[in-house]
Amino acid sequence: GNYFDWPDHIHHINALSHNYFDSLDHYIPSYPGKIYRTLIEVPAFRTQFIKRYRELLQGPFSEARIQQIVENIQNEIAPMMPYHIARWGYPTSINNWHQDVQRIIEFCSQRRPYIIGQLKRLEDRTFPTIIASDKE
């Protein structure tokens, strides 16, 4: 597929069902990813992380709010789209652009159950117990 076929694939990852909680730092190693992977093993942090993520899904990242934001952006840039299409040739028409915007809205709606399920699996997962020692 084409590199720009978002939201279907992002760098050969199925963006719809991919579990980003389990793969953070695996594809692009980073210090934030290493910090996340270390902290997520701490029960108190994991509980707080999952609780906050669920709160965000009900508020700022709610399906209705995401759709509203996408539609607001669509309305804001709609007057410029004929000029964009004329200059760049992509999307090939206003109708195709509207379809692409609808695909983004649908993706956000379809992705949500995967995120909720992945949070549940993260919540249920057991991690090795870390035993602190004062001996070096």
Short mmCIF file of C-alpha atoms in Angstrom, two decimals:
data_model
loop_
_atom_site.label_atom_id
_atom_site.label_comp_id
_atom_site.label_asym_id
_atom_site.label_seq_id
_atom_site.Cartn_x
_atom_site.Cartn_y
_atom_site.Cartn_z
CA GLY A 1 0.00 0.00 0.00
CA ASN A 2 0.80 3.64 -0.27
CA TYR A 3 2.64 5.29 2.63
CA PHE A 4 -0.13 7.89 2.81
CA ASP A 5 -3.02 5.41 3.15
CA TRP A 6 -3.74 6.53 6.72
CA PRO A 7 -5.72 5.41 8.68
CA ASP A 8 -5.55 1.90 7.16
CA HIS A 9 -1.84 1.37 7.78
CA ILE A 10 0.90 3.35 9.41
CA HIS A 11 4.30 2.02 8.47
CA HIS A 12 2.91 -1.51 7.95
CA ILE A 13 1.14 -1.54 11.33
CA ASN A 14 -2.58 -2.18 11.41
CA ALA A 15 -3.47 1.07 13.14
CA LEU A 16 -7.01 -0.10 13.88
CA SER A 17 -6.14 -3.07 16.08
CA HIS A 18 -2.48 -2.52 16.96
CA ASN A 19 -1.75 -2.61 20.69
CA TYR A 20 0.36 0.50 21.27
CA PHE A 21 0.43 -0.15 25.03
CA ASP A 22 2.46 -3.32 24.45
CA SER A 23 4.62 -2.06 21.61
CA LEU A 24 5.70 1.36 22.82
CA ASP A 25 9.46 1.56 22.34
CA HIS A 26 9.67 -1.63 20.26
CA TYR A 27 9.43 0.02 16.86
CA ILE A 28 11.26 3.25 17.59
CA PRO A 29 13.39 2.86 20.72
CA SER A 30 13.20 5.91 22.93
CA TYR A 31 13.76 7.01 26.48
CA PRO A 32 10.04 7.80 27.00
CA GLY A 33 9.22 4.28 25.81
CA LYS A 34 11.71 2.75 28.22
CA ILE A 35 10.32 4.86 31.06
CA TYR A 36 6.75 3.80 30.17
CA ARG A 37 7.71 0.11 30.01
CA THR A 38 9.39 0.36 33.41
CA LEU A 39 6.60 2.33 35.10
CA ILE A 40 3.74 0.22 33.70
CA GLU A 41 5.09 -2.71 35.74
CA VAL A 42 4.53 -0.76 38.97
CA PRO A 43 0.99 -1.65 40.13
CA ALA A 44 0.11 1.80 41.54
CA PHE A 45 1.29 3.55 38.37
CA ARG A 46 -0.49 1.04 36.10
CA THR A 47 -3.75 1.51 38.00
CA GLN A 48 -3.48 5.30 37.83
CA PHE A 49 -2.50 5.20 34.13
CA ILE A 50 -5.48 3.00 33.18
CA LYS A 51 -7.89 5.08 35.28
CA ARG A 52 -6.71 8.32 33.68
CA TYR A 53 -6.80 6.85 30.17
CA ARG A 54 -10.41 5.75 30.73
CA GLU A 55 -11.29 9.24 32.01
CA LEU A 56 -9.81 10.75 28.85
CA LEU A 57 -11.82 8.34 26.70
CA GLN A 58 -14.98 9.60 28.39
CA GLY A 59 -14.05 13.28 28.15
CA PRO A 60 -11.54 14.90 25.80
CA PHE A 61 -11.19 11.73 23.69
CA SER A 62 -14.87 10.78 23.66
CA GLU A 63 -16.20 9.64 20.32
CA ALA A 64 -18.57 12.62 20.08
CA ARG A 65 -15.82 15.13 20.84
CA ILE A 66 -13.39 13.61 18.34
CA GLN A 67 -16.07 13.67 15.66
CA GLN A 68 -16.86 17.30 16.50
CA ILE A 69 -13.19 18.28 16.24
CA VAL A 70 -12.76 16.52 12.90
CA GLU A 71 -15.93 18.14 11.54
CA ASN A 72 -14.84 21.57 12.81
CA ILE A 73 -11.49 21.22 11.06
CA GLN A 74 -13.26 19.99 7.93
CA ASN A 75 -15.53 23.04 7.96
CA GLU A 76 -12.60 25.36 8.54
CA ILE A 77 -10.49 24.08 5.64
CA ALA A 78 -13.35 23.26 3.24
CA PRO A 79 -13.17 26.65 1.47
CA MET A 80 -9.48 26.03 0.68
CA MET A 81 -9.89 22.49 -0.64
CA PRO A 82 -10.72 23.39 -4.27
CA TYR A 83 -7.47 25.38 -4.44
CA HIS A 84 -5.54 22.56 -2.78
CA ILE A 85 -6.95 19.99 -5.22
CA ALA A 86 -6.24 22.23 -8.20
CA ARG A 87 -2.63 22.73 -7.12
CA TRP A 88 -1.70 19.29 -5.79
CA GLY A 89 -4.20 16.94 -7.45
CA TYR A 90 -4.85 15.08 -4.22
CA PRO A 91 -7.40 14.26 -3.19
CA THR A 92 -8.75 14.01 -6.69
CA SER A 93 -12.08 15.66 -5.86
CA ILE A 94 -14.06 17.33 -3.09
CA ASN A 95 -16.21 14.20 -2.90
CA ASN A 96 -13.09 12.05 -2.33
CA TRP A 97 -11.94 14.47 0.35
CA HIS A 98 -15.30 14.19 2.13
CA GLN A 99 -14.96 10.40 1.95
CA ASP A 100 -11.46 10.61 3.44
CA VAL A 101 -12.74 12.76 6.30
CA GLN A 102 -15.54 10.25 6.89
CA ARG A 103 -12.96 7.45 6.97
CA ILE A 104 -11.10 9.31 9.74
CA ILE A 105 -14.31 9.62 11.78
CA GLU A 106 -15.11 5.93 11.21
CA PHE A 107 -11.57 4.93 12.13
CA CYS A 108 -11.82 6.78 15.45
CA SER A 109 -15.12 5.07 16.18
CA GLN A 110 -13.85 1.61 15.20
CA ARG A 111 -10.55 2.00 17.08
CA ARG A 112 -12.26 2.74 20.40
CA PRO A 113 -13.32 -0.87 21.27
CA TYR A 114 -9.78 -2.06 20.56
CA ILE A 115 -8.36 0.54 22.96
CA ILE A 116 -10.86 -0.41 25.67
CA GLY A 117 -10.03 -4.09 25.25
CA GLN A 118 -6.31 -3.41 25.32
CA LEU A 119 -6.67 -1.38 28.51
CA LYS A 120 -8.58 -4.28 30.07
CA ARG A 121 -5.84 -6.74 29.08
CA LEU A 122 -3.21 -4.36 30.47
CA GLU A 123 -5.19 -4.13 33.70
CA ASP A 124 -5.47 -7.94 33.96
CA ARG A 125 -1.86 -8.65 33.03
CA THR A 126 0.55 -9.76 35.69
CA PHE A 127 4.10 -8.49 35.84
CA PRO A 128 7.06 -9.94 37.68
CA THR A 129 7.29 -8.81 41.29
CA ILE A 130 10.17 -6.47 41.87
CA ILE A 131 11.93 -7.06 45.15
CA ALA A 132 14.01 -4.16 46.40
CA SER A 133 17.24 -4.90 48.12
CA ASP A 134 19.61 -2.68 50.01
CA LYS A 135 22.50 -4.95 49.06
CA GLU A 136 24.46 -4.18 45.93
#
